[in-house]
Amino acid sequence: MKSNSRRIIAAAVVGALYAALTMLLQPISYGPLQFRVSEVLGIVPFFLPYTAWGLFAGCAIANIMSAAGLLDVVFGSLATLFASLCVAAIGKRPQTLRTELLACFMPVLWNGVIVGAVLCYALTDLPPWQNPVPFLVYGLQVAFGELVVMYALALPLMRYLPGQKYFAEQLTKFR
């Protein structure tokens, strides 16, 4: 199979997994305090940069179920795309604890700010600049959920997987 076909398939699989995990774990995946286990997949662009677009698509599909509606489909998905592109850029550097910590922070930052603003507007009918307290509260809640998922689940995986023979073999096939 050609390299481009493999990349498209890998991005599609990552996106599908993101959407499926988010919807399967719906009770903890939506709202101001969310623990999207699917965000663990946010580390994949560190190793395979082109999967950022799959995460974007998967997030857009998953956000169709969001109470924040179309705003979350558009802007929540863009937050995931921006975070994923940053993770991919950081992944071009040598893999160290510092780059891993920084990569795991990208979803915390982007989702905290953008999804916090989306929730503020969707739930209060006022833009964040006119309603800074709810924006701050929603943003911190989203960031906290991201922080837990990224540092309790994603970071250990990010450190463990490269040392596994099967992972390393598969990674070379998809690069």
PDB file of C-alpha atoms in Angstrom:
ATOM      1  CA  MET A   1       0.000   0.000   0.000  1.00  0.00           C
ATOM      2  CA  LYS A   2       1.292   3.463  -0.850  1.00  0.00           C
ATOM      3  CA  SER A   3       2.461   5.753   1.919  1.00  0.00           C
ATOM      4  CA  ASN A   4      -0.241   8.377   1.245  1.00  0.00           C
ATOM      5  CA  SER A   5      -2.984   5.737   1.437  1.00  0.00           C
ATOM      6  CA  ARG A   6      -1.610   4.507   4.763  1.00  0.00           C
ATOM      7  CA  ARG A   7      -1.555   8.054   6.091  1.00  0.00           C
ATOM      8  CA  ILE A   8      -5.137   8.733   5.081  1.00  0.00           C
ATOM      9  CA  ILE A   9      -6.253   5.450   6.609  1.00  0.00           C
ATOM     10  CA  ALA A  10      -4.341   6.141   9.832  1.00  0.00           C
ATOM     11  CA  ALA A  11      -5.853   9.630  10.120  1.00  0.00           C
ATOM     12  CA  ALA A  12      -9.340   8.234   9.477  1.00  0.00           C
ATOM     13  CA  VAL A  13      -8.918   5.474  12.066  1.00  0.00           C
ATOM     14  CA  VAL A  14      -7.682   7.954  14.693  1.00  0.00           C
ATOM     15  CA  GLY A  15     -10.635  10.252  13.937  1.00  0.00           C
ATOM     16  CA  ALA A  16     -13.122   7.398  14.095  1.00  0.00           C
ATOM     17  CA  LEU A  17     -11.679   6.199  17.400  1.00  0.00           C
ATOM     18  CA  TYR A  18     -11.885   9.738  18.796  1.00  0.00           C
ATOM     19  CA  ALA A  19     -15.553  10.097  17.803  1.00  0.00           C
ATOM     20  CA  ALA A  20     -16.488   6.605  19.013  1.00  0.00           C
ATOM     21  CA  LEU A  21     -14.753   6.959  22.399  1.00  0.00           C
ATOM     22  CA  THR A  22     -16.249  10.401  22.988  1.00  0.00           C
ATOM     23  CA  MET A  23     -19.787   9.251  22.193  1.00  0.00           C
ATOM     24  CA  LEU A  24     -19.393   5.942  24.037  1.00  0.00           C
ATOM     25  CA  LEU A  25     -18.310   7.799  27.182  1.00  0.00           C
ATOM     26  CA  GLN A  26     -20.887  10.551  26.673  1.00  0.00           C
ATOM     27  CA  PRO A  27     -21.655  11.200  30.363  1.00  0.00           C
ATOM     28  CA  ILE A  28     -18.081  12.343  31.030  1.00  0.00           C
ATOM     29  CA  SER A  29     -17.270  13.715  27.569  1.00  0.00           C
ATOM     30  CA  TYR A  30     -19.474  16.809  27.400  1.00  0.00           C
ATOM     31  CA  GLY A  31     -20.195  19.864  29.525  1.00  0.00           C
ATOM     32  CA  PRO A  32     -18.051  22.324  31.457  1.00  0.00           C
ATOM     33  CA  LEU A  33     -16.291  19.647  33.509  1.00  0.00           C
ATOM     34  CA  GLN A  34     -15.463  16.996  30.945  1.00  0.00           C
ATOM     35  CA  PHE A  35     -13.005  14.160  30.999  1.00  0.00           C
ATOM     36  CA  ARG A  36     -12.744  13.165  27.339  1.00  0.00           C
ATOM     37  CA  VAL A  37     -10.785   9.942  27.448  1.00  0.00           C
ATOM     38  CA  SER A  38     -10.631  10.243  23.653  1.00  0.00           C
ATOM     39  CA  GLU A  39      -8.250  13.188  24.129  1.00  0.00           C
ATOM     40  CA  VAL A  40      -5.565  10.580  24.858  1.00  0.00           C
ATOM     41  CA  LEU A  41      -5.431  10.229  21.081  1.00  0.00           C
ATOM     42  CA  GLY A  42      -4.138  13.800  21.030  1.00  0.00           C
ATOM     43  CA  ILE A  43      -0.629  12.381  21.446  1.00  0.00           C
ATOM     44  CA  VAL A  44      -0.763  10.523  18.125  1.00  0.00           C
ATOM     45  CA  PRO A  45       0.254  13.601  16.063  1.00  0.00           C
ATOM     46  CA  PHE A  46       3.453  13.694  18.128  1.00  0.00           C
ATOM     47  CA  PHE A  47       4.427  10.501  16.309  1.00  0.00           C
ATOM     48  CA  LEU A  48       2.301  10.792  13.135  1.00  0.00           C
ATOM     49  CA  PRO A  49       1.695  14.492  12.358  1.00  0.00           C
ATOM     50  CA  TYR A  50      -0.869  13.938   9.600  1.00  0.00           C
ATOM     51  CA  THR A  51      -3.313  12.392  12.095  1.00  0.00           C
ATOM     52  CA  ALA A  52      -4.104  15.914  13.376  1.00  0.00           C
ATOM     53  CA  TRP A  53      -6.684  16.182  10.592  1.00  0.00           C
ATOM     54  CA  GLY A  54      -8.279  12.903  11.631  1.00  0.00           C
ATOM     55  CA  LEU A  55      -8.625  14.195  15.180  1.00  0.00           C
ATOM     56  CA  PHE A  56     -10.232  17.371  13.814  1.00  0.00           C
ATOM     57  CA  ALA A  57     -12.803  15.343  11.856  1.00  0.00           C
ATOM     58  CA  GLY A  58     -13.443  12.952  14.750  1.00  0.00           C
ATOM     59  CA  CYS A  59     -13.964  15.845  17.130  1.00  0.00           C
ATOM     60  CA  ALA A  60     -16.393  17.524  14.723  1.00  0.00           C
ATOM     61  CA  ILE A  61     -18.416  14.314  14.517  1.00  0.00           C
ATOM     62  CA  ALA A  62     -18.386  13.831  18.288  1.00  0.00           C
ATOM     63  CA  ASN A  63     -19.344  17.450  18.953  1.00  0.00           C
ATOM     64  CA  ILE A  64     -22.592  17.018  17.043  1.00  0.00           C
ATOM     65  CA  MET A  65     -23.888  15.572  20.337  1.00  0.00           C
ATOM     66  CA  SER A  66     -22.732  18.582  22.353  1.00  0.00           C
ATOM     67  CA  ALA A  67     -25.279  20.771  24.130  1.00  0.00           C
ATOM     68  CA  ALA A  68     -23.310  23.781  22.861  1.00  0.00           C
ATOM     69  CA  GLY A  69     -24.483  22.946  19.329  1.00  0.00           C
ATOM     70  CA  LEU A  70     -22.942  24.215  16.131  1.00  0.00           C
ATOM     71  CA  LEU A  71     -20.550  26.501  17.996  1.00  0.00           C
ATOM     72  CA  ASP A  72     -18.897  23.476  19.577  1.00  0.00           C
ATOM     73  CA  VAL A  73     -18.866  21.555  16.298  1.00  0.00           C
ATOM     74  CA  VAL A  74     -16.976  24.420  14.641  1.00  0.00           C
ATOM     75  CA  PHE A  75     -14.866  25.980  17.379  1.00  0.00           C
ATOM     76  CA  GLY A  76     -14.381  22.943  19.618  1.00  0.00           C
ATOM     77  CA  SER A  77     -13.097  21.032  16.589  1.00  0.00           C
ATOM     78  CA  LEU A  78     -10.810  23.920  15.664  1.00  0.00           C
ATOM     79  CA  ALA A  79      -9.417  23.867  19.212  1.00  0.00           C
ATOM     80  CA  THR A  80      -8.583  20.193  18.726  1.00  0.00           C
ATOM     81  CA  LEU A  81      -7.008  20.930  15.342  1.00  0.00           C
ATOM     82  CA  PHE A  82      -4.857  23.771  16.716  1.00  0.00           C
ATOM     83  CA  ALA A  83      -3.765  21.632  19.665  1.00  0.00           C
ATOM     84  CA  SER A  84      -2.996  18.693  17.367  1.00  0.00           C
ATOM     85  CA  LEU A  85      -0.977  20.814  14.968  1.00  0.00           C
ATOM     86  CA  CYS A  86       1.041  22.158  17.910  1.00  0.00           C
ATOM     87  CA  VAL A  87       1.586  18.603  19.194  1.00  0.00           C
ATOM     88  CA  ALA A  88       2.758  17.594  15.703  1.00  0.00           C
ATOM     89  CA  ALA A  89       5.193  20.532  15.573  1.00  0.00           C
ATOM     90  CA  ILE A  90       6.571  19.671  19.012  1.00  0.00           C
ATOM     91  CA  GLY A  91       6.919  16.031  17.887  1.00  0.00           C
ATOM     92  CA  LYS A  92       9.484  17.116  15.288  1.00  0.00           C
ATOM     93  CA  ARG A  93      11.904  17.794  18.129  1.00  0.00           C
ATOM     94  CA  PRO A  94      13.764  14.976  19.895  1.00  0.00           C
ATOM     95  CA  GLN A  95      11.506  13.106  22.283  1.00  0.00           C
ATOM     96  CA  THR A  96      12.370  14.155  25.813  1.00  0.00           C
ATOM     97  CA  LEU A  97      10.316  14.552  28.952  1.00  0.00           C
ATOM     98  CA  ARG A  98      10.240  18.285  28.281  1.00  0.00           C
ATOM     99  CA  THR A  99       8.793  17.920  24.764  1.00  0.00           C
ATOM    100  CA  GLU A 100       6.289  15.333  26.009  1.00  0.00           C
ATOM    101  CA  LEU A 101       5.128  17.620  28.828  1.00  0.00           C
ATOM    102  CA  LEU A 102       4.802  20.520  26.401  1.00  0.00           C
ATOM    103  CA  ALA A 103       2.904  18.400  23.862  1.00  0.00           C
ATOM    104  CA  CYS A 104       0.456  17.244  26.538  1.00  0.00           C
ATOM    105  CA  PHE A 105      -0.152  20.859  27.546  1.00  0.00           C
ATOM    106  CA  MET A 106      -1.355  21.929  24.089  1.00  0.00           C
ATOM    107  CA  PRO A 107      -4.861  20.388  24.402  1.00  0.00           C
ATOM    108  CA  VAL A 108      -5.143  21.846  27.904  1.00  0.00           C
ATOM    109  CA  LEU A 109      -4.360  25.337  26.629  1.00  0.00           C
ATOM    110  CA  TRP A 110      -6.346  25.370  23.370  1.00  0.00           C
ATOM    111  CA  ASN A 111      -9.441  23.607  24.721  1.00  0.00           C
ATOM    112  CA  GLY A 112      -9.457  25.594  27.959  1.00  0.00           C
ATOM    113  CA  VAL A 113      -9.536  28.892  26.093  1.00  0.00           C
ATOM    114  CA  ILE A 114     -11.661  28.056  23.046  1.00  0.00           C
ATOM    115  CA  VAL A 115     -14.124  25.565  24.535  1.00  0.00           C
ATOM    116  CA  GLY A 116     -14.369  27.758  27.644  1.00  0.00           C
ATOM    117  CA  ALA A 117     -15.430  30.654  25.388  1.00  0.00           C
ATOM    118  CA  VAL A 118     -17.866  28.443  23.472  1.00  0.00           C
ATOM    119  CA  LEU A 119     -19.501  27.216  26.669  1.00  0.00           C
ATOM    120  CA  CYS A 120     -19.656  30.736  28.061  1.00  0.00           C
ATOM    121  CA  TYR A 121     -21.482  31.982  24.984  1.00  0.00           C
ATOM    122  CA  ALA A 122     -23.681  28.876  24.556  1.00  0.00           C
ATOM    123  CA  LEU A 123     -24.761  28.683  28.186  1.00  0.00           C
ATOM    124  CA  THR A 124     -25.058  32.388  29.082  1.00  0.00           C
ATOM    125  CA  ASP A 125     -25.906  33.987  25.709  1.00  0.00           C
ATOM    126  CA  LEU A 126     -23.166  36.564  26.259  1.00  0.00           C
ATOM    127  CA  PRO A 127     -19.732  36.657  24.634  1.00  0.00           C
ATOM    128  CA  PRO A 128     -16.753  35.960  26.917  1.00  0.00           C
ATOM    129  CA  TRP A 129     -15.528  39.576  26.888  1.00  0.00           C
ATOM    130  CA  GLN A 130     -18.910  40.695  28.304  1.00  0.00           C
ATOM    131  CA  ASN A 131     -19.053  37.818  30.761  1.00  0.00           C
ATOM    132  CA  PRO A 132     -15.498  37.181  32.006  1.00  0.00           C
ATOM    133  CA  VAL A 133     -16.331  35.287  35.214  1.00  0.00           C
ATOM    134  CA  PRO A 134     -18.287  32.437  33.580  1.00  0.00           C
ATOM    135  CA  PHE A 135     -15.697  32.344  30.779  1.00  0.00           C
ATOM    136  CA  LEU A 136     -12.934  31.929  33.343  1.00  0.00           C
ATOM    137  CA  VAL A 137     -14.883  29.287  35.275  1.00  0.00           C
ATOM    138  CA  TYR A 138     -15.813  27.269  32.169  1.00  0.00           C
ATOM    139  CA  GLY A 139     -12.314  27.617  30.747  1.00  0.00           C
ATOM    140  CA  LEU A 140     -10.701  26.406  33.962  1.00  0.00           C
ATOM    141  CA  GLN A 141     -13.128  23.479  34.211  1.00  0.00           C
ATOM    142  CA  VAL A 142     -12.408  22.359  30.654  1.00  0.00           C
ATOM    143  CA  ALA A 143      -8.660  22.863  31.174  1.00  0.00           C
ATOM    144  CA  PHE A 144      -8.779  20.832  34.398  1.00  0.00           C
ATOM    145  CA  GLY A 145     -10.475  17.897  32.660  1.00  0.00           C
ATOM    146  CA  GLU A 146      -7.908  18.072  29.853  1.00  0.00           C
ATOM    147  CA  LEU A 147      -5.071  18.290  32.362  1.00  0.00           C
ATOM    148  CA  VAL A 148      -6.215  15.126  34.136  1.00  0.00           C
ATOM    149  CA  VAL A 149      -6.620  13.144  30.909  1.00  0.00           C
ATOM    150  CA  MET A 150      -3.425  14.364  29.281  1.00  0.00           C
ATOM    151  CA  TYR A 151      -1.109  13.975  32.266  1.00  0.00           C
ATOM    152  CA  ALA A 152      -2.682  10.938  33.965  1.00  0.00           C
ATOM    153  CA  LEU A 153      -3.333   8.904  30.793  1.00  0.00           C
ATOM    154  CA  ALA A 154      -1.689  10.380  27.692  1.00  0.00           C
ATOM    155  CA  LEU A 155       1.731  11.212  29.133  1.00  0.00           C
ATOM    156  CA  PRO A 156       2.360   7.705  30.530  1.00  0.00           C
ATOM    157  CA  LEU A 157       1.340   6.245  27.150  1.00  0.00           C
ATOM    158  CA  MET A 158       3.574   8.695  25.351  1.00  0.00           C
ATOM    159  CA  ARG A 159       6.516   7.524  27.433  1.00  0.00           C
ATOM    160  CA  TYR A 160       5.652   3.805  27.285  1.00  0.00           C
ATOM    161  CA  LEU A 161       4.714   3.215  23.642  1.00  0.00           C
ATOM    162  CA  PRO A 162       7.995   4.154  21.888  1.00  0.00           C
ATOM    163  CA  GLY A 163       9.789   1.446  23.880  1.00  0.00           C
ATOM    164  CA  GLN A 164       7.441  -1.253  22.626  1.00  0.00           C
ATOM    165  CA  LYS A 165       8.710  -3.241  19.660  1.00  0.00           C
ATOM    166  CA  TYR A 166       5.320  -3.557  17.935  1.00  0.00           C
ATOM    167  CA  PHE A 167       4.629   0.184  18.237  1.00  0.00           C
ATOM    168  CA  ALA A 168       8.052   1.056  16.842  1.00  0.00           C
ATOM    169  CA  GLU A 169       7.555  -1.350  13.917  1.00  0.00           C
ATOM    170  CA  GLN A 170       4.130   0.065  13.085  1.00  0.00           C
ATOM    171  CA  LEU A 171       5.410   3.611  13.396  1.00  0.00           C
ATOM    172  CA  THR A 172       8.025   3.022  10.716  1.00  0.00           C
ATOM    173  CA  LYS A 173       5.336   1.705   8.356  1.00  0.00           C
ATOM    174  CA  PHE A 174       3.276   4.870   8.682  1.00  0.00           C
ATOM    175  CA  ARG A 175       5.993   7.505   8.535  1.00  0.00           C
TER     176      ARG A 175
END
